[in-house]
Amino acid sequence: AQSVTQLGSHVSVSEGALVLLRCNYSSSVPPYLFWYVQYPNQGLQLLLKYTTGATLVKGINGFEAEFKKSETSFHLTKPSAHMSDAAEYFCAVSFNQAGTALIFGKGTTLSVSS
Amino acid sequence: DTAVSQTPKYLVTQMGNDKSIKCEQNLGHDTMYWYKQDSKKFLKIMFSYNNKELIINETVPNRFSPKSPDKAHLNLHINSLELGDSAVYFCASSQRRQFYGYTFGSGTRLTVV
């Protein structure tokens, strides 16, 4: 069965430090991979996505992620954290199969301290 | 110009009542979804419609009934509300044949008292 695992429910970094949020997936077919961000009391906003092609994908707000098939991972990084990056981050996976939907990880809360 | 709009944004109601949440998208997408986000922020698919046809119907109480009058609208009706139904409900849409991710609405926070 397909699933998504986000390692670490809470990550704390200092402003200016590297952000690394981990995501691993389980799939028997080629996945589409996504990262979404949710700010307090708001909806989900797409940060970036991998469907096909280049395995290093760049998204909004300086985030990027690399699809590593051999490791079944899609970790999210940002070189330098800003206070405004504090939010909930969700990794999600989908498949080009009828009757399937986006499957979310349990989320990682990112805290940024000054 | 909101792409996926849900109404109402907040809904407070008593146990036993019946309520509806409406969702509309103006993106021209052919597939719409309802997700439930619980108190631990876990997001789970409830239903999905493709061109007004129900294609995903997860294990949810039959008190929840989706209705899609056309491919731009997907409403959620909930009968006999219970305390455990309190959550944030998100509507989303996507274009099935060209999968570039879902666009989400801003959510409806349902509180059952």
PDB file of C-alpha atoms in Angstrom:
ATOM      1  CA  ALA A   1       0.000   0.000   0.000  1.00  0.00           C
ATOM      2  CA  GLN A   2       1.157   3.512  -0.731  1.00  0.00           C
ATOM      3  CA  SER A   3       2.091   5.688   2.221  1.00  0.00           C
ATOM      4  CA  VAL A   4       4.048   8.751   3.239  1.00  0.00           C
ATOM      5  CA  THR A   5       6.209   9.129   6.325  1.00  0.00           C
ATOM      6  CA  GLN A   6       7.484  12.430   7.610  1.00  0.00           C
ATOM      7  CA  LEU A   7      10.324  11.986  10.072  1.00  0.00           C
ATOM      8  CA  GLY A   8      10.050  14.405  12.940  1.00  0.00           C
ATOM      9  CA  SER A   9       6.760  15.943  13.902  1.00  0.00           C
ATOM     10  CA  HIS A  10       8.528  19.081  15.076  1.00  0.00           C
ATOM     11  CA  VAL A  11      11.686  20.735  13.759  1.00  0.00           C
ATOM     12  CA  SER A  12      13.225  23.819  15.348  1.00  0.00           C
ATOM     13  CA  VAL A  13      15.868  25.954  13.679  1.00  0.00           C
ATOM     14  CA  SER A  14      17.433  29.347  14.210  1.00  0.00           C
ATOM     15  CA  GLU A  15      16.887  32.138  11.746  1.00  0.00           C
ATOM     16  CA  GLY A  16      19.466  31.830   8.992  1.00  0.00           C
ATOM     17  CA  ALA A  17      20.050  28.108   9.580  1.00  0.00           C
ATOM     18  CA  LEU A  18      19.469  25.301   7.114  1.00  0.00           C
ATOM     19  CA  VAL A  19      15.977  23.848   7.024  1.00  0.00           C
ATOM     20  CA  LEU A  20      15.678  20.099   6.355  1.00  0.00           C
ATOM     21  CA  LEU A  21      12.312  18.381   6.514  1.00  0.00           C
ATOM     22  CA  ARG A  22      12.330  14.670   5.759  1.00  0.00           C
ATOM     23  CA  CYS A  23       9.836  12.694   3.735  1.00  0.00           C
ATOM     24  CA  ASN A  24       9.878   9.062   2.655  1.00  0.00           C
ATOM     25  CA  TYR A  25       7.248   7.293   0.632  1.00  0.00           C
ATOM     26  CA  SER A  26       6.217   3.775  -0.107  1.00  0.00           C
ATOM     27  CA  SER A  27       4.937   2.991  -3.573  1.00  0.00           C
ATOM     28  CA  SER A  28       4.787   0.184  -6.108  1.00  0.00           C
ATOM     29  CA  VAL A  29       4.227   2.581  -9.018  1.00  0.00           C
ATOM     30  CA  PRO A  30       5.932   5.828 -10.025  1.00  0.00           C
ATOM     31  CA  PRO A  31       4.786   8.548  -7.643  1.00  0.00           C
ATOM     32  CA  TYR A  32       4.006  12.195  -7.991  1.00  0.00           C
ATOM     33  CA  LEU A  33       5.414  14.011  -4.955  1.00  0.00           C
ATOM     34  CA  PHE A  34       4.423  17.295  -3.364  1.00  0.00           C
ATOM     35  CA  TRP A  35       5.186  19.563  -0.479  1.00  0.00           C
ATOM     36  CA  TYR A  36       2.452  21.790   0.893  1.00  0.00           C
ATOM     37  CA  VAL A  37       2.675  24.478   3.559  1.00  0.00           C
ATOM     38  CA  GLN A  38      -0.096  25.481   5.945  1.00  0.00           C
ATOM     39  CA  TYR A  39       0.114  28.717   7.893  1.00  0.00           C
ATOM     40  CA  PRO A  40      -2.005  29.028  11.029  1.00  0.00           C
ATOM     41  CA  ASN A  41      -5.722  29.069  10.306  1.00  0.00           C
ATOM     42  CA  GLN A  42      -5.172  28.960   6.573  1.00  0.00           C
ATOM     43  CA  GLY A  43      -5.502  26.460   3.757  1.00  0.00           C
ATOM     44  CA  LEU A  44      -2.756  24.481   2.099  1.00  0.00           C
ATOM     45  CA  GLN A  45      -0.427  26.117  -0.372  1.00  0.00           C
ATOM     46  CA  LEU A  46       1.651  24.168  -2.861  1.00  0.00           C
ATOM     47  CA  LEU A  47       5.385  24.706  -2.300  1.00  0.00           C
ATOM     48  CA  LEU A  48       6.730  22.450  -5.038  1.00  0.00           C
ATOM     49  CA  LYS A  49       6.092  19.239  -6.889  1.00  0.00           C
ATOM     50  CA  TYR A  50       7.858  16.415  -8.680  1.00  0.00           C
ATOM     51  CA  THR A  51       6.049  14.622 -11.480  1.00  0.00           C
ATOM     52  CA  THR A  52       8.678  13.641 -14.074  1.00  0.00           C
ATOM     53  CA  GLY A  53      12.000  14.925 -15.348  1.00  0.00           C
ATOM     54  CA  ALA A  54      14.583  16.732 -13.245  1.00  0.00           C
ATOM     55  CA  THR A  55      14.809  15.236  -9.791  1.00  0.00           C
ATOM     56  CA  LEU A  56      15.806  18.489  -8.088  1.00  0.00           C
ATOM     57  CA  VAL A  57      12.810  20.750  -8.020  1.00  0.00           C
ATOM     58  CA  LYS A  58      12.645  24.347  -6.895  1.00  0.00           C
ATOM     59  CA  GLY A  59       9.596  25.866  -5.343  1.00  0.00           C
ATOM     60  CA  ILE A  60       8.379  29.090  -3.867  1.00  0.00           C
ATOM     61  CA  ASN A  61       9.968  30.993  -1.000  1.00  0.00           C
ATOM     62  CA  GLY A  62      13.425  29.531  -1.653  1.00  0.00           C
ATOM     63  CA  PHE A  63      12.512  25.906  -0.927  1.00  0.00           C
ATOM     64  CA  GLU A  64      13.699  22.974  -2.972  1.00  0.00           C
ATOM     65  CA  ALA A  65      13.421  19.196  -2.815  1.00  0.00           C
ATOM     66  CA  GLU A  66      15.187  16.282  -4.427  1.00  0.00           C
ATOM     67  CA  PHE A  67      13.509  13.083  -5.540  1.00  0.00           C
ATOM     68  CA  LYS A  68      15.748  10.105  -4.781  1.00  0.00           C
ATOM     69  CA  LYS A  69      14.180   6.963  -6.124  1.00  0.00           C
ATOM     70  CA  SER A  70      16.798   4.653  -4.621  1.00  0.00           C
ATOM     71  CA  GLU A  71      16.077   6.066  -1.171  1.00  0.00           C
ATOM     72  CA  THR A  72      12.331   6.589  -1.773  1.00  0.00           C
ATOM     73  CA  SER A  73      12.778  10.063  -0.368  1.00  0.00           C
ATOM     74  CA  PHE A  74      11.697  13.592  -1.174  1.00  0.00           C
ATOM     75  CA  HIS A  75      13.292  15.794   1.489  1.00  0.00           C
ATOM     76  CA  LEU A  76      12.563  19.517   1.600  1.00  0.00           C
ATOM     77  CA  THR A  77      15.366  22.014   2.166  1.00  0.00           C
ATOM     78  CA  LYS A  78      15.965  25.722   2.409  1.00  0.00           C
ATOM     79  CA  PRO A  79      19.456  27.151   2.852  1.00  0.00           C
ATOM     80  CA  SER A  80      18.501  29.933   5.249  1.00  0.00           C
ATOM     81  CA  ALA A  81      15.396  29.968   7.411  1.00  0.00           C
ATOM     82  CA  HIS A  82      13.279  33.072   7.899  1.00  0.00           C
ATOM     83  CA  MET A  83      10.887  33.742  10.733  1.00  0.00           C
ATOM     84  CA  SER A  84       8.082  33.737   8.186  1.00  0.00           C
ATOM     85  CA  ASP A  85       8.809  30.084   7.347  1.00  0.00           C
ATOM     86  CA  ALA A  86       7.286  28.956  10.647  1.00  0.00           C
ATOM     87  CA  ALA A  87       4.329  26.806   9.630  1.00  0.00           C
ATOM     88  CA  GLU A  88       3.111  23.241   9.187  1.00  0.00           C
ATOM     89  CA  TYR A  89       4.621  21.367   6.257  1.00  0.00           C
ATOM     90  CA  PHE A  90       3.026  18.372   4.596  1.00  0.00           C
ATOM     91  CA  CYS A  91       4.591  15.913   2.220  1.00  0.00           C
ATOM     92  CA  ALA A  92       2.122  14.202  -0.097  1.00  0.00           C
ATOM     93  CA  VAL A  93       2.136  11.527  -2.755  1.00  0.00           C
ATOM     94  CA  SER A  94      -0.181  10.715  -5.600  1.00  0.00           C
ATOM     95  CA  PHE A  95      -0.282   8.255  -8.456  1.00  0.00           C
ATOM     96  CA  ASN A  96      -1.533   8.195 -11.988  1.00  0.00           C
ATOM     97  CA  GLN A  97      -4.185   5.655 -11.164  1.00  0.00           C
ATOM     98  CA  ALA A  98      -7.927   5.918 -11.366  1.00  0.00           C
ATOM     99  CA  GLY A  99      -9.644   6.113  -8.044  1.00  0.00           C
ATOM    100  CA  THR A 100      -6.629   7.379  -6.112  1.00  0.00           C
ATOM    101  CA  ALA A 101      -6.173  10.633  -4.249  1.00  0.00           C
ATOM    102  CA  LEU A 102      -3.406  12.658  -2.684  1.00  0.00           C
ATOM    103  CA  ILE A 103      -2.059  10.901   0.410  1.00  0.00           C
ATOM    104  CA  PHE A 104      -0.572  13.132   3.065  1.00  0.00           C
ATOM    105  CA  GLY A 105       2.083  12.592   5.665  1.00  0.00           C
ATOM    106  CA  LYS A 106       1.282  13.568   9.241  1.00  0.00           C
ATOM    107  CA  GLY A 107       2.990  16.916   8.897  1.00  0.00           C
ATOM    108  CA  THR A 108       6.032  18.601  10.414  1.00  0.00           C
ATOM    109  CA  THR A 109       5.771  21.773  12.442  1.00  0.00           C
ATOM    110  CA  LEU A 110       8.666  24.098  11.670  1.00  0.00           C
ATOM    111  CA  SER A 111       9.606  26.603  14.367  1.00  0.00           C
ATOM    112  CA  VAL A 112      12.097  29.376  13.661  1.00  0.00           C
ATOM    113  CA  SER A 113      13.751  31.269  16.494  1.00  0.00           C
ATOM    114  CA  SER A 114      15.601  34.556  16.315  1.00  0.00           C
TER     115      SER A 114
ATOM    116  CA  ASP B   1     -10.655  35.653  -8.154  1.00  0.00           C
ATOM    117  CA  THR B   2     -10.502  32.927  -5.503  1.00  0.00           C
ATOM    118  CA  ALA B   3      -9.702  29.620  -7.213  1.00  0.00           C
ATOM    119  CA  VAL B   4     -11.400  27.279  -4.737  1.00  0.00           C
ATOM    120  CA  SER B   5     -13.876  28.889  -2.393  1.00  0.00           C
ATOM    121  CA  GLN B   6     -15.648  27.300   0.547  1.00  0.00           C
ATOM    122  CA  THR B   7     -18.503  28.612   2.597  1.00  0.00           C
ATOM    123  CA  PRO B   8     -18.878  29.081   5.439  1.00  0.00           C
ATOM    124  CA  LYS B   9     -15.394  29.574   6.867  1.00  0.00           C
ATOM    125  CA  TYR B  10     -16.591  28.888  10.402  1.00  0.00           C
ATOM    126  CA  LEU B  11     -19.548  26.788  11.476  1.00  0.00           C
ATOM    127  CA  VAL B  12     -20.619  26.299  15.089  1.00  0.00           C
ATOM    128  CA  THR B  13     -23.624  24.076  15.642  1.00  0.00           C
ATOM    129  CA  GLN B  14     -25.259  21.822  18.183  1.00  0.00           C
ATOM    130  CA  MET B  15     -25.171  18.040  18.229  1.00  0.00           C
ATOM    131  CA  GLY B  16     -27.919  16.470  16.197  1.00  0.00           C
ATOM    132  CA  ASN B  17     -28.216  19.308  13.698  1.00  0.00           C
ATOM    133  CA  ASP B  18     -27.821  18.958   9.922  1.00  0.00           C
ATOM    134  CA  LYS B  19     -25.429  21.280   8.110  1.00  0.00           C
ATOM    135  CA  SER B  20     -23.935  21.805   4.668  1.00  0.00           C
ATOM    136  CA  ILE B  21     -20.629  23.133   3.430  1.00  0.00           C
ATOM    137  CA  LYS B  22     -20.385  24.470  -0.097  1.00  0.00           C
ATOM    138  CA  CYS B  23     -17.404  24.448  -2.435  1.00  0.00           C
ATOM    139  CA  GLU B  24     -16.896  26.025  -5.829  1.00  0.00           C
ATOM    140  CA  GLN B  25     -13.870  26.134  -8.119  1.00  0.00           C
ATOM    141  CA  ASN B  26     -13.299  28.400 -11.114  1.00  0.00           C
ATOM    142  CA  LEU B  27     -10.171  26.677 -12.413  1.00  0.00           C
ATOM    143  CA  GLY B  28     -11.917  24.495 -14.963  1.00  0.00           C
ATOM    144  CA  HIS B  29     -10.754  21.366 -13.135  1.00  0.00           C
ATOM    145  CA  ASP B  30     -12.712  18.164 -13.618  1.00  0.00           C
ATOM    146  CA  THR B  31     -12.073  16.527 -10.243  1.00  0.00           C
ATOM    147  CA  MET B  32     -12.988  17.741  -6.756  1.00  0.00           C
ATOM    148  CA  TYR B  33     -12.304  16.384  -3.288  1.00  0.00           C
ATOM    149  CA  TRP B  34     -13.248  16.682   0.352  1.00  0.00           C
ATOM    150  CA  TYR B  35     -10.566  16.233   2.998  1.00  0.00           C
ATOM    151  CA  LYS B  36     -10.913  16.216   6.768  1.00  0.00           C
ATOM    152  CA  GLN B  37      -8.171  17.640   8.989  1.00  0.00           C
ATOM    153  CA  ASP B  38      -8.419  16.441  12.559  1.00  0.00           C
ATOM    154  CA  SER B  39      -7.165  18.094  15.735  1.00  0.00           C
ATOM    155  CA  LYS B  40      -3.710  16.601  15.181  1.00  0.00           C
ATOM    156  CA  LYS B  41      -3.668  18.200  11.722  1.00  0.00           C
ATOM    157  CA  PHE B  42      -3.824  14.853   9.927  1.00  0.00           C
ATOM    158  CA  LEU B  43      -5.415  15.193   6.478  1.00  0.00           C
ATOM    159  CA  LYS B  44      -7.536  12.364   5.188  1.00  0.00           C
ATOM    160  CA  ILE B  45      -9.455  12.006   1.946  1.00  0.00           C
ATOM    161  CA  MET B  46     -13.194  11.584   2.337  1.00  0.00           C
ATOM    162  CA  PHE B  47     -14.678  11.809  -1.155  1.00  0.00           C
ATOM    163  CA  SER B  48     -13.747  12.580  -4.719  1.00  0.00           C
ATOM    164  CA  TYR B  49     -15.858  13.406  -7.753  1.00  0.00           C
ATOM    165  CA  ASN B  50     -14.741  13.388 -11.370  1.00  0.00           C
ATOM    166  CA  ASN B  51     -17.130  15.129 -13.758  1.00  0.00           C
ATOM    167  CA  LYS B  52     -19.960  14.719 -11.253  1.00  0.00           C
ATOM    168  CA  GLU B  53     -19.243  11.015 -10.778  1.00  0.00           C
ATOM    169  CA  LEU B  54     -18.242   9.710  -7.349  1.00  0.00           C
ATOM    170  CA  ILE B  55     -14.870   7.982  -7.723  1.00  0.00           C
ATOM    171  CA  ILE B  56     -13.571   7.865  -4.159  1.00  0.00           C
ATOM    172  CA  ASN B  57     -15.725   7.124  -1.158  1.00  0.00           C
ATOM    173  CA  GLU B  58     -13.589   6.415   1.860  1.00  0.00           C
ATOM    174  CA  THR B  59     -14.867   4.845   5.032  1.00  0.00           C
ATOM    175  CA  VAL B  60     -16.801   7.713   6.527  1.00  0.00           C
ATOM    176  CA  PRO B  61     -20.143   7.588   8.361  1.00  0.00           C
ATOM    177  CA  ASN B  62     -23.092   7.616   6.000  1.00  0.00           C
ATOM    178  CA  ARG B  63     -24.233  10.768   7.782  1.00  0.00           C
ATOM    179  CA  PHE B  64     -21.812  12.472   5.385  1.00  0.00           C
ATOM    180  CA  SER B  65     -23.168  12.848   1.879  1.00  0.00           C
ATOM    181  CA  PRO B  66     -21.395  14.683  -0.936  1.00  0.00           C
ATOM    182  CA  LYS B  67     -23.310  16.200  -3.809  1.00  0.00           C
ATOM    183  CA  SER B  68     -21.912  17.500  -7.084  1.00  0.00           C
ATOM    184  CA  PRO B  69     -24.459  19.404  -9.179  1.00  0.00           C
ATOM    185  CA  ASP B  70     -21.806  20.148 -11.802  1.00  0.00           C
ATOM    186  CA  LYS B  71     -18.062  19.748 -12.109  1.00  0.00           C
ATOM    187  CA  ALA B  72     -17.415  23.190 -10.612  1.00  0.00           C
ATOM    188  CA  HIS B  73     -19.281  22.496  -7.377  1.00  0.00           C
ATOM    189  CA  LEU B  74     -18.979  19.906  -4.656  1.00  0.00           C
ATOM    190  CA  ASN B  75     -21.035  20.272  -1.502  1.00  0.00           C
ATOM    191  CA  LEU B  76     -20.859  18.295   1.711  1.00  0.00           C
ATOM    192  CA  HIS B  77     -23.973  17.631   3.755  1.00  0.00           C
ATOM    193  CA  ILE B  78     -23.705  16.233   7.256  1.00  0.00           C
ATOM    194  CA  ASN B  79     -26.687  14.807   9.117  1.00  0.00           C
ATOM    195  CA  SER B  80     -27.073  14.348  12.862  1.00  0.00           C
ATOM    196  CA  LEU B  81     -23.827  16.053  13.761  1.00  0.00           C
ATOM    197  CA  GLU B  82     -21.725  14.546  16.529  1.00  0.00           C
ATOM    198  CA  LEU B  83     -18.973  15.983  18.703  1.00  0.00           C
ATOM    199  CA  GLY B  84     -16.402  13.887  16.826  1.00  0.00           C
ATOM    200  CA  ASP B  85     -17.260  15.622  13.579  1.00  0.00           C
ATOM    201  CA  SER B  86     -15.516  18.753  14.820  1.00  0.00           C
ATOM    202  CA  ALA B  87     -12.620  19.349  12.435  1.00  0.00           C
ATOM    203  CA  VAL B  88     -11.485  21.477   9.541  1.00  0.00           C
ATOM    204  CA  TYR B  89     -12.903  20.366   6.205  1.00  0.00           C
ATOM    205  CA  PHE B  90     -11.006  21.228   3.052  1.00  0.00           C
ATOM    206  CA  CYS B  91     -12.281  21.191  -0.476  1.00  0.00           C
ATOM    207  CA  ALA B  92      -9.761  20.751  -3.308  1.00  0.00           C
ATOM    208  CA  SER B  93      -9.724  20.404  -7.055  1.00  0.00           C
ATOM    209  CA  SER B  94      -7.393  19.053  -9.723  1.00  0.00           C
ATOM    210  CA  GLN B  95      -7.244  18.308 -13.398  1.00  0.00           C
ATOM    211  CA  ARG B  96      -7.142  14.556 -13.604  1.00  0.00           C
ATOM    212  CA  ARG B  97      -5.422  14.026 -16.950  1.00  0.00           C
ATOM    213  CA  GLN B  98      -2.647  16.554 -16.325  1.00  0.00           C
ATOM    214  CA  PHE B  99      -1.711  16.035 -12.771  1.00  0.00           C
ATOM    215  CA  TYR B 100      -0.042  19.084 -11.318  1.00  0.00           C
ATOM    216  CA  GLY B 101      -1.329  18.866  -7.790  1.00  0.00           C
ATOM    217  CA  TYR B 102      -4.407  19.940  -5.978  1.00  0.00           C
ATOM    218  CA  THR B 103      -5.620  23.453  -5.298  1.00  0.00           C
ATOM    219  CA  PHE B 104      -7.150  23.733  -1.859  1.00  0.00           C
ATOM    220  CA  GLY B 105      -9.806  25.980  -0.457  1.00  0.00           C
ATOM    221  CA  SER B 106      -9.184  27.860   2.773  1.00  0.00           C
ATOM    222  CA  GLY B 107     -11.141  25.356   4.835  1.00  0.00           C
ATOM    223  CA  THR B 108     -14.275  25.277   6.963  1.00  0.00           C
ATOM    224  CA  ARG B 109     -13.764  24.960  10.692  1.00  0.00           C
ATOM    225  CA  LEU B 110     -16.707  22.958  12.034  1.00  0.00           C
ATOM    226  CA  THR B 111     -17.301  22.978  15.783  1.00  0.00           C
ATOM    227  CA  VAL B 112     -20.033  20.782  17.204  1.00  0.00           C
ATOM    228  CA  VAL B 113     -21.116  21.679  20.743  1.00  0.00           C
TER     229      VAL B 113
END
